[in-house]
Short mmCIF file of C-alpha atoms and ligand atoms in Angstrom, two decimals:
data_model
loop_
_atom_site.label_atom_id
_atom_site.label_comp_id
_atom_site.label_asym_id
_atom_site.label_seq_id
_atom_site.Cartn_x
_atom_site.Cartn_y
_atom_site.Cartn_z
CA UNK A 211 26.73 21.34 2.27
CA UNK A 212 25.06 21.97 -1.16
CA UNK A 213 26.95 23.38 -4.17
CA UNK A 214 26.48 27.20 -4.68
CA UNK A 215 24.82 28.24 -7.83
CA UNK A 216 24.33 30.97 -9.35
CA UNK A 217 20.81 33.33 -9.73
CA UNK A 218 19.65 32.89 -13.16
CA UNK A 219 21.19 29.54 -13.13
CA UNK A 220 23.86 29.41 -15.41
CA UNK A 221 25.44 26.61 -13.35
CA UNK A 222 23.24 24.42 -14.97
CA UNK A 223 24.28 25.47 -18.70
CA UNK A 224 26.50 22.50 -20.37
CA UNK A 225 26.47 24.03 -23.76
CA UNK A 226 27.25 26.67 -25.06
CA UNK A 227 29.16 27.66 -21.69
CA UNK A 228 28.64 31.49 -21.25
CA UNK A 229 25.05 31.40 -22.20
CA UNK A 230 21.86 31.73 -20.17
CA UNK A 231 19.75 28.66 -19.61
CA UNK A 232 17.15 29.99 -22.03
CA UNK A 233 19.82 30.42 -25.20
CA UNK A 234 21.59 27.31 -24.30
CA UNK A 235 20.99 24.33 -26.32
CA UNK A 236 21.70 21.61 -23.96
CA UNK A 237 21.25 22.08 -19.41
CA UNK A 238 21.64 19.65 -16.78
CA UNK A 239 18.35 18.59 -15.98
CA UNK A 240 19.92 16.09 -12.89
CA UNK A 241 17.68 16.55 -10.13
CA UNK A 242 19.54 14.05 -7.76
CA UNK A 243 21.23 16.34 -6.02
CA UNK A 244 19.81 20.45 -5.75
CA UNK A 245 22.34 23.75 -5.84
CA UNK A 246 22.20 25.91 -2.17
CA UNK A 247 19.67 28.64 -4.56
CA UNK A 248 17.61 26.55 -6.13
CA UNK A 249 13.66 24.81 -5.77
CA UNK A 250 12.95 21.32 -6.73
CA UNK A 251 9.71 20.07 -7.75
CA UNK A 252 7.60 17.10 -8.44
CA UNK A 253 5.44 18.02 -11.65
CA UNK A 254 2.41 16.98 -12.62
CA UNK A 255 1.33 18.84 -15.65
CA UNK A 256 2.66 20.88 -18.27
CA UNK A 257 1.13 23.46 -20.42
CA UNK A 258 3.21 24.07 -23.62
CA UNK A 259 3.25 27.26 -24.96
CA UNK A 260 0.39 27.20 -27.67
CA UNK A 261 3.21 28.02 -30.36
CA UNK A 262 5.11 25.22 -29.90
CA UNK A 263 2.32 22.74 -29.15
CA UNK A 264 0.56 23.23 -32.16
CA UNK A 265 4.30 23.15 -34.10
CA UNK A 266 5.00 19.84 -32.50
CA UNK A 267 1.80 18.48 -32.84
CA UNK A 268 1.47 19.62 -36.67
CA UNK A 269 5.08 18.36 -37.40
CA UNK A 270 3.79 15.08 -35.84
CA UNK A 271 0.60 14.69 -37.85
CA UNK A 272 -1.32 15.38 -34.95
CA UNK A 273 -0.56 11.36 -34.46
CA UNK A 274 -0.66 11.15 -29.87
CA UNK A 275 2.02 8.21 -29.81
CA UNK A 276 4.77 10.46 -31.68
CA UNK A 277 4.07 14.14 -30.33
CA UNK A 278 4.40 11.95 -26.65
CA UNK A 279 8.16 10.61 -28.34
CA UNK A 280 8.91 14.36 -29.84
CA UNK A 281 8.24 15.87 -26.88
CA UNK A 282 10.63 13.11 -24.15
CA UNK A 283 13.09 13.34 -27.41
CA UNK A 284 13.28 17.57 -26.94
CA UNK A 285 13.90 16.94 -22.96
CA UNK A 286 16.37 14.25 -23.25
CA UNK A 287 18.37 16.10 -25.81
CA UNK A 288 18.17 19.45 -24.03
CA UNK A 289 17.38 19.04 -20.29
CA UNK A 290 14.51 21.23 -20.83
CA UNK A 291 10.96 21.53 -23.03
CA UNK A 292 12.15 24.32 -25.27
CA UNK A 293 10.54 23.69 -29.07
CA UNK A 294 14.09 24.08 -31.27
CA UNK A 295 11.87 25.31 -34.24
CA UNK A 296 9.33 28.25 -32.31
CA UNK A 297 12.20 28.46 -29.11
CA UNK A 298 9.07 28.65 -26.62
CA UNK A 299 8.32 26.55 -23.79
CA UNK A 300 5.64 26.90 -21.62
CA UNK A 301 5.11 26.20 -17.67
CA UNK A 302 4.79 23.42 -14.79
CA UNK A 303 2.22 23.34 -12.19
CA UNK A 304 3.50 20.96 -9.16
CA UNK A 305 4.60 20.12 -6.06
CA UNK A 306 7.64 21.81 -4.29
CA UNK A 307 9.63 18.95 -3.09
CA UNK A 308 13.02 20.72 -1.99
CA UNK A 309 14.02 24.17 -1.08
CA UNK A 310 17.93 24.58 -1.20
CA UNK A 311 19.89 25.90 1.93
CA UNK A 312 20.49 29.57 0.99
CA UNK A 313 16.52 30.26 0.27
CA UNK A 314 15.12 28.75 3.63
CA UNK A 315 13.30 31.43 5.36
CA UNK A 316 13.70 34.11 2.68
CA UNK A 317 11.39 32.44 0.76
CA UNK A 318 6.94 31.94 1.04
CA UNK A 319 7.27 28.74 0.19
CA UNK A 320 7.61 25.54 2.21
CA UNK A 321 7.84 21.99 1.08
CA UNK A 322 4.40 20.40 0.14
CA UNK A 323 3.07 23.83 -1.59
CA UNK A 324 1.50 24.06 -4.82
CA UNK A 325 2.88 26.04 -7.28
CA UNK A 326 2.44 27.42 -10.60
CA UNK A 327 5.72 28.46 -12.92
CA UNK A 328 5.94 31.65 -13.97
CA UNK A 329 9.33 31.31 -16.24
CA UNK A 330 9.30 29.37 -19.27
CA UNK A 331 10.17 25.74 -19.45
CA UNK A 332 12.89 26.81 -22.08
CA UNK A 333 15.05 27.84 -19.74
CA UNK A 334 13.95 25.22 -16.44
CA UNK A 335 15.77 22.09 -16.49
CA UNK A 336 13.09 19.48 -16.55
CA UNK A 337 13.35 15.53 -16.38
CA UNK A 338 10.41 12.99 -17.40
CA UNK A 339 10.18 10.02 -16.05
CA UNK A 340 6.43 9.44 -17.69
CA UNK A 341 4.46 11.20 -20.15
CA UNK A 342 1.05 9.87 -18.31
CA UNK A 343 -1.54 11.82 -20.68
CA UNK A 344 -1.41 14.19 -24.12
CA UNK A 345 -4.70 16.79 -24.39
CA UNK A 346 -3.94 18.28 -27.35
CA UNK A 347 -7.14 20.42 -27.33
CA UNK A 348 -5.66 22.39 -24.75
CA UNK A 349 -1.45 21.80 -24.89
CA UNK A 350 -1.73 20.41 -21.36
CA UNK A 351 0.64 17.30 -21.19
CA UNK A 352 0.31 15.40 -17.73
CA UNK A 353 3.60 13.96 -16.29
CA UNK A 354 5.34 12.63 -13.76
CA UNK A 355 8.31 14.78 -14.22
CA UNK A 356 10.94 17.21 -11.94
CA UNK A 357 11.74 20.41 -12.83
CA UNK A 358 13.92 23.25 -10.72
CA UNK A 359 13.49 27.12 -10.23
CA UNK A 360 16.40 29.05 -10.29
CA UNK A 361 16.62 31.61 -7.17
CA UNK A 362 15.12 34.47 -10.31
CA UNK A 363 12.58 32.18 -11.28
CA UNK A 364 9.14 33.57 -10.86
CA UNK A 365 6.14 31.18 -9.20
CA UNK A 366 2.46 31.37 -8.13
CA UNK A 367 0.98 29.67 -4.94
CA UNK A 368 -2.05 27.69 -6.68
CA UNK A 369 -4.96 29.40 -5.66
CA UNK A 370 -7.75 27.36 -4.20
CA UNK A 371 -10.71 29.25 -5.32
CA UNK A 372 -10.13 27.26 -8.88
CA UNK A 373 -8.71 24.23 -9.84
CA UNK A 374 -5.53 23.73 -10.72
CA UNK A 375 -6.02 22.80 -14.23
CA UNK A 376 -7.71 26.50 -14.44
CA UNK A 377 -4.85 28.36 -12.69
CA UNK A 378 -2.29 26.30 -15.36
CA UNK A 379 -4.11 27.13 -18.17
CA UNK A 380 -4.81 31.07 -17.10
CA UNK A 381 -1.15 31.54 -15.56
CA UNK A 382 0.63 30.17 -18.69
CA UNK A 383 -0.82 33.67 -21.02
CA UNK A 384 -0.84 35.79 -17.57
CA UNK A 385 1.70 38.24 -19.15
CA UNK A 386 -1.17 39.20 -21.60
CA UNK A 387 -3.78 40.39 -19.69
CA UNK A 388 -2.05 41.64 -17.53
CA UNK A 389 -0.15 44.11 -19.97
CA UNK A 390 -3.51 45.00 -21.94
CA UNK A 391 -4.64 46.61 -18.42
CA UNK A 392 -1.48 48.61 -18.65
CA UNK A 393 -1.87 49.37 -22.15
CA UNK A 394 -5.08 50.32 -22.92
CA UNK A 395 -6.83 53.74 -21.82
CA UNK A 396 -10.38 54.74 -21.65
CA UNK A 397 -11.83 55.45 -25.32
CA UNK A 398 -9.07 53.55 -27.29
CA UNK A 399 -9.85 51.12 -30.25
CA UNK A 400 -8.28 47.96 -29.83
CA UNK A 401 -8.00 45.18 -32.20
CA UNK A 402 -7.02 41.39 -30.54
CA UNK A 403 -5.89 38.74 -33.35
CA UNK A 404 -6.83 35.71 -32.25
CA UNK A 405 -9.62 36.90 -29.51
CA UNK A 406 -11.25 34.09 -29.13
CA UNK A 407 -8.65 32.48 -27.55
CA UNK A 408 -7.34 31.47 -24.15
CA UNK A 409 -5.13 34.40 -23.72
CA UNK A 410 -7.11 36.24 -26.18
CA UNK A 411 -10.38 36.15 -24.29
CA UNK A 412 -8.92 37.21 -21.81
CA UNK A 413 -7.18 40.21 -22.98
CA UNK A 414 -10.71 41.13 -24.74
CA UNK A 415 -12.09 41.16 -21.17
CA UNK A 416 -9.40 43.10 -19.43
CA UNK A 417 -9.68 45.71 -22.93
CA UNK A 418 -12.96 46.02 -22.74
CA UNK A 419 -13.08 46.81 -19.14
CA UNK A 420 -10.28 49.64 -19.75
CA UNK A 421 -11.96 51.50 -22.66
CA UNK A 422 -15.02 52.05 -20.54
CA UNK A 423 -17.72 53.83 -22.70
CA UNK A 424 -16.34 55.19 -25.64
CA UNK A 425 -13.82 52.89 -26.70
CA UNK A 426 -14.49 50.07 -29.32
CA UNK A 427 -12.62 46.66 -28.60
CA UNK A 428 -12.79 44.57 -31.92
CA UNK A 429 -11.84 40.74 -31.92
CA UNK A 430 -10.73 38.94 -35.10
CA UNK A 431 -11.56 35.68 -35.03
CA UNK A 432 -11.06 32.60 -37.67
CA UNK A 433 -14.74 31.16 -37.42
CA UNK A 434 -18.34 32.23 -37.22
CA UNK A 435 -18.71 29.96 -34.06
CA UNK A 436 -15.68 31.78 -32.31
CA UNK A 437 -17.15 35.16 -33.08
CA UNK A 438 -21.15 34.42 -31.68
CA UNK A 439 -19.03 32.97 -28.84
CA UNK A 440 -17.24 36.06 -27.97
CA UNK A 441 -20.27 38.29 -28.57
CA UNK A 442 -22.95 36.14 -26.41
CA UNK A 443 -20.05 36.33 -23.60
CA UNK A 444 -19.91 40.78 -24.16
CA UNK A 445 -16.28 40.52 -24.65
CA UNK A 446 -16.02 42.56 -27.37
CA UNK A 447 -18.27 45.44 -29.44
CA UNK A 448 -17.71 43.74 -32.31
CA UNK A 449 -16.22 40.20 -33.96
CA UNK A 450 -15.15 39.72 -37.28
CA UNK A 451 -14.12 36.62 -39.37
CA UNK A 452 -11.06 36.18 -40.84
CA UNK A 453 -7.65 34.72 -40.87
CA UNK A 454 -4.46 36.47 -39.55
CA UNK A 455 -2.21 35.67 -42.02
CA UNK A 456 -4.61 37.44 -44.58
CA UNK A 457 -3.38 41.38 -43.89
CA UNK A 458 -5.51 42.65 -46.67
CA UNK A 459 -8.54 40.98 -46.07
CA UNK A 460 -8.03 41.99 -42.19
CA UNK A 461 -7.59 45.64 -42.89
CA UNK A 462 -10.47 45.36 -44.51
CA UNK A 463 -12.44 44.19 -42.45
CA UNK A 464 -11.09 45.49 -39.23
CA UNK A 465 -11.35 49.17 -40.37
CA UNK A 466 -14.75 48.67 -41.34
CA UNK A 467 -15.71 47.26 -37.77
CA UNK A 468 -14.19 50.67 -36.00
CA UNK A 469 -15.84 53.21 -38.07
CA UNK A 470 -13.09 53.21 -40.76
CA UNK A 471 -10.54 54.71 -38.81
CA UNK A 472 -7.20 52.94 -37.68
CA UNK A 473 -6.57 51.74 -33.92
CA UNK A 474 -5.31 52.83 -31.45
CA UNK A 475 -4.23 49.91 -30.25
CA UNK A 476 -3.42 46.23 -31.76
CA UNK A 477 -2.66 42.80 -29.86
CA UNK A 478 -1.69 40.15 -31.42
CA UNK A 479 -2.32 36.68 -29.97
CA UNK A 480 -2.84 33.91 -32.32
CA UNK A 481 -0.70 30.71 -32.41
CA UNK A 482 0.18 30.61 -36.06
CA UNK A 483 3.16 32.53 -37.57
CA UNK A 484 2.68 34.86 -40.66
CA UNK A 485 0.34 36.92 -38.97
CA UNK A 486 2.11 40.45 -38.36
CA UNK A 487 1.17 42.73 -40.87
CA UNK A 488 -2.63 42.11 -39.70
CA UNK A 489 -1.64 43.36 -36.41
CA UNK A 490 0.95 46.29 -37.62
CA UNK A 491 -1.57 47.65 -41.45
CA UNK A 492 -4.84 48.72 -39.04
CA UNK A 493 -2.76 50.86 -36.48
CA UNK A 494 -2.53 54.72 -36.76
CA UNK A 495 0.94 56.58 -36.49
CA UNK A 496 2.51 56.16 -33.14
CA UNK A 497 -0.53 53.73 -32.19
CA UNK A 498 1.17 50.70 -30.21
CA UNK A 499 1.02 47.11 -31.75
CA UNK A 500 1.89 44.37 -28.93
CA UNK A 501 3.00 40.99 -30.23
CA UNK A 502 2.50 38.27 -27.54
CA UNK A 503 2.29 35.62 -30.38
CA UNK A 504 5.10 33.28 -29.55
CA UNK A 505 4.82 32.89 -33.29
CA UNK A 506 5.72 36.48 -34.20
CA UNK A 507 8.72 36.97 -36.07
CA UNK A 508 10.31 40.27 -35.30
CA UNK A 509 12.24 40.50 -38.62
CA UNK A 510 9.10 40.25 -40.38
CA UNK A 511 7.45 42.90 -38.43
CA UNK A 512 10.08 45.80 -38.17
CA UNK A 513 10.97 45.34 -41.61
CA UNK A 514 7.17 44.92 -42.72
CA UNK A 515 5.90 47.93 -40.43
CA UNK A 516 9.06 49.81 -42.37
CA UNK A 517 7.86 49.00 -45.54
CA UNK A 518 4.63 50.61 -44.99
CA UNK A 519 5.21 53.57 -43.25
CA UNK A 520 4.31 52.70 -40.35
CA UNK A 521 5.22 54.73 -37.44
CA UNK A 522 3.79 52.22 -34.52
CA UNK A 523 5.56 51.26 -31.30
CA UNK A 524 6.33 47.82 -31.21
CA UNK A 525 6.27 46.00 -27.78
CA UNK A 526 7.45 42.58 -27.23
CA UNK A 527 5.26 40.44 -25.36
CA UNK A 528 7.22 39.58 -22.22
CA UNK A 529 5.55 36.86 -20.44
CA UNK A 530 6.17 38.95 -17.40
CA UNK A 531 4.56 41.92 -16.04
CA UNK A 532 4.42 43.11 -12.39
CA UNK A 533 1.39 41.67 -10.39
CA UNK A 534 0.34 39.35 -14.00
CA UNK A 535 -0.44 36.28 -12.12
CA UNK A 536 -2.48 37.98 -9.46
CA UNK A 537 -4.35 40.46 -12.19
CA UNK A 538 -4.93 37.51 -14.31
CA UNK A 539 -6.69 34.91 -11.35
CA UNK A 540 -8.79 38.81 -10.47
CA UNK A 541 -10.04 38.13 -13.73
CA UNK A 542 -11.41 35.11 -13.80
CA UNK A 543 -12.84 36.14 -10.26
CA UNK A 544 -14.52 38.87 -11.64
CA UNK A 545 -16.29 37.43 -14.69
CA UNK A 546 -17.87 34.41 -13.70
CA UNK A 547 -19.03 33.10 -17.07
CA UNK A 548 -15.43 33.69 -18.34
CA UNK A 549 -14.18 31.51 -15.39
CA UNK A 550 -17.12 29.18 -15.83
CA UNK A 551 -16.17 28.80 -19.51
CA UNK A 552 -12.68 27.95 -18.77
CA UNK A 553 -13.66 25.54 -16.47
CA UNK A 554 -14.94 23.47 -18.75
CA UNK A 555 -12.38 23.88 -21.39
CA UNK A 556 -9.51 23.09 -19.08
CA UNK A 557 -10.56 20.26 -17.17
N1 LIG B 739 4.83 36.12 -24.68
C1 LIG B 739 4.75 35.13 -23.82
O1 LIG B 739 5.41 35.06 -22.83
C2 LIG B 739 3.76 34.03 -24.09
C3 LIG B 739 3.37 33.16 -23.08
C4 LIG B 739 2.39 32.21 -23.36
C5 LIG B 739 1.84 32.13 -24.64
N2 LIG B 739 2.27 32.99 -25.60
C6 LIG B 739 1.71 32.96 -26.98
O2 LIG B 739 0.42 33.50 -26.99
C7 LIG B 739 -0.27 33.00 -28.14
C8 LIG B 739 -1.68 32.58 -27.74
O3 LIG B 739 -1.64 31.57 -26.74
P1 LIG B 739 -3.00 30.91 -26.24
O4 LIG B 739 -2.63 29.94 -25.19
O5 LIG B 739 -4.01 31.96 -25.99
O6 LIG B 739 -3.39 30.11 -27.57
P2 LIG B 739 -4.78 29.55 -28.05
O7 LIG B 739 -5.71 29.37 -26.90
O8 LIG B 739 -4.46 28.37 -28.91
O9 LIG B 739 -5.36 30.74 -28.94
C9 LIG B 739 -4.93 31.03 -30.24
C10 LIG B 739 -6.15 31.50 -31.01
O10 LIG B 739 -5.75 31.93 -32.32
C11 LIG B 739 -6.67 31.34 -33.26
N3 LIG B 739 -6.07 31.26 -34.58
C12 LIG B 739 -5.30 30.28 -35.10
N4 LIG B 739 -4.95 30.57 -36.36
C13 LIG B 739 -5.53 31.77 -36.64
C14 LIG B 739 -5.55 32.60 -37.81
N5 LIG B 739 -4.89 32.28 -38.92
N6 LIG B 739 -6.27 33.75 -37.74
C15 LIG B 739 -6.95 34.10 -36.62
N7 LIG B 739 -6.95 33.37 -35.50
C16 LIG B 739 -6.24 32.22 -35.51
C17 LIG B 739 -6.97 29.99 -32.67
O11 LIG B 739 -8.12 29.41 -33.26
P3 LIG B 739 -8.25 27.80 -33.27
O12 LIG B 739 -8.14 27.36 -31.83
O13 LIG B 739 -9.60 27.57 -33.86
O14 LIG B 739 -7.11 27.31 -34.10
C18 LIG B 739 -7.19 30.39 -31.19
O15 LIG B 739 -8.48 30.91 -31.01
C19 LIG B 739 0.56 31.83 -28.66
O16 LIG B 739 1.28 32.27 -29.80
C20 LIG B 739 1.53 31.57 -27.55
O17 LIG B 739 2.73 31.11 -28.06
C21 LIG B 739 3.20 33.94 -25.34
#
């Protein structure tokens, strides 16, 4: 008989004891042997949460042989791939290999399926056994690895309209997307920091699709290329160039690209910290400003949005929103040049 565990897996926590798997510094990644609640799987690619990836791979000198040691030095020490300097992770696309006792039959999965994780690897206990390829271009590391999903854990059947490289890359941001369709209503002015990216192209698709007519959907970008890019592909009214961790020069040029008035709506979504007054300064009183960054720090933006006056609604971006996996694969369906584009990113 297999060992009872507990839902969010706290029977895997080996210190601090009394923490969740996602605050604890070091969990039992032993995959020999599975608790009654939980999945195993073989894994054969991770994608690591654009934060930490470009952390890791900075701190590294963007040198392959070390971010490849960093990243087996982070699992060995922890049990899981949880960056100790942004705390993200990231998620697993693989194989289920092993269902415990107490989910057979309650479950849609069977051994054999392909899945997609849809909780971070800083809280999934994760083992290496080979770090087979680094593409730093897009944070996808391919493994031969074994991770487990708690009986809370979250997962996506791989579709197989797209390949799987696709549904990794589009899953691991799904939270985004997914909560601009929630968030934005028909005539608002949104502003996306860091638009021209994965998660960001997509939320300037779903926002653009949501303000319908007389709404104006404005994407910074941080290069000319980036900003003809998101144009030629009508995801946005208008582009402008700039860094996020310029607020002044952002205002600027933000307010100037929506008529001179402040949005209704900002989302920011770049991978670099430093970056939240640009997304709090161009935002009317009681517009909303969502931070999905991974390298937002909250401190910095309550106390900056305080400093200014700013009366704006604040919303954490939780990686999860109901239906985000299946409104986030509709996408792609629905805009086949945004699909085709990521096809040939993420291969
Ligand atoms: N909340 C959650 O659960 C969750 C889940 C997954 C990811 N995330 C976070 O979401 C964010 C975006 O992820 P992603 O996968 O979409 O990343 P991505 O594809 O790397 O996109 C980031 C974009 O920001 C741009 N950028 C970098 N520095 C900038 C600057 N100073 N000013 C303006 N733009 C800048 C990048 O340009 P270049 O490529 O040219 O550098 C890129 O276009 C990350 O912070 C990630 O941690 C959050």
């Amino acid at each position: 008989m297999q060992k009872k565990g507990n839902k969010y897996g706290t029977h895997r926590v080996i210190e601090p004891k009394g923490l969740l798997t996602q605050a604890a510094k070091k969990i039992d990644n032993n995959m020999d042997e599975i608790y009654s609640n939980e999945i195993l799987c073989d894994v054969s690619a991770l994608n690591i949460d654009s934060a930490s990836f470009t952390q890791i791979y900075e701190a590294c000198e963007k040198d392959l042989a070390r971010t490849e040691q960093m990243i087996l030095d982070i699992v060995n020490e922890r049990g899981k791939m949880q960056n100790p300097v942004t705390g993200s992770g990231g998620m697993f696309i693989g194989t289920v290999k092993a269902i415990g006792e107490d989910l057979q039959g309650k479950i849609d999965l069977k051994v054999g399926d392909k899945i997609a994780s849809l909780v971070s690897l800083s809280l999934t206990p994760l083992k290496i056994n080979k770090i087979k390829a680094i593409h730093p271009e897009i944070d996808r590391v391919d493994v031969d690895a074994q991770a487990i999903l708690f009986e809370s854990g979250l997962y996506a059947k791989l579709p197989d309209d797209m390949s799987e490289e696709l549904a990794l890359a589009a899953l691991d941001v799904a939270g985004a997307p997914a909560q601009t369709a929630k968030l934005v209503k028909p005539g608002d002015s949104v502003l996306i920091l860091g638009g021209a990216g994965k998660g960001g192209m997509m939320c300037c698709y779903e926002a653009m699709k949501r303000v319908g007519p007389t709404g104006n959907v404005v994407a910074l970008v941080i290069c000319q290329e980036d900003a003809d890019l998101l144009k030629s592909m009508n995801l946005c009214h208008h582009a402008i160039v700039g860094s996020a961790t310029e607020p002044v020069d952002v205002l600027e040029k933000s307010l100037a690209a929506n008529g001179g008035k402040e949005y209704d709506i900002s989302i920011l979504i770049v991978n670099v910290p430093a970056c939240e007054m640009s997304a709090i300064l161009p935002v009317r009183d009681n517009g909303t400003v969502y931070c999905f960054s991974m390298a937002t720090d909250f401190a910095k933006a309550a106390l900056g949005a305080e400093g200014c006056g700013k009366d704006v609604t604040m919303v954490i971006g939780n990686g999860y929103t109901k239906d985000h996996a299946a409104i986030t694969l509709a996408e792609l369906r629905e805009n086949p040049q945004l699909k085709e584009y990521f096809e040939k990113k993420y291969l």
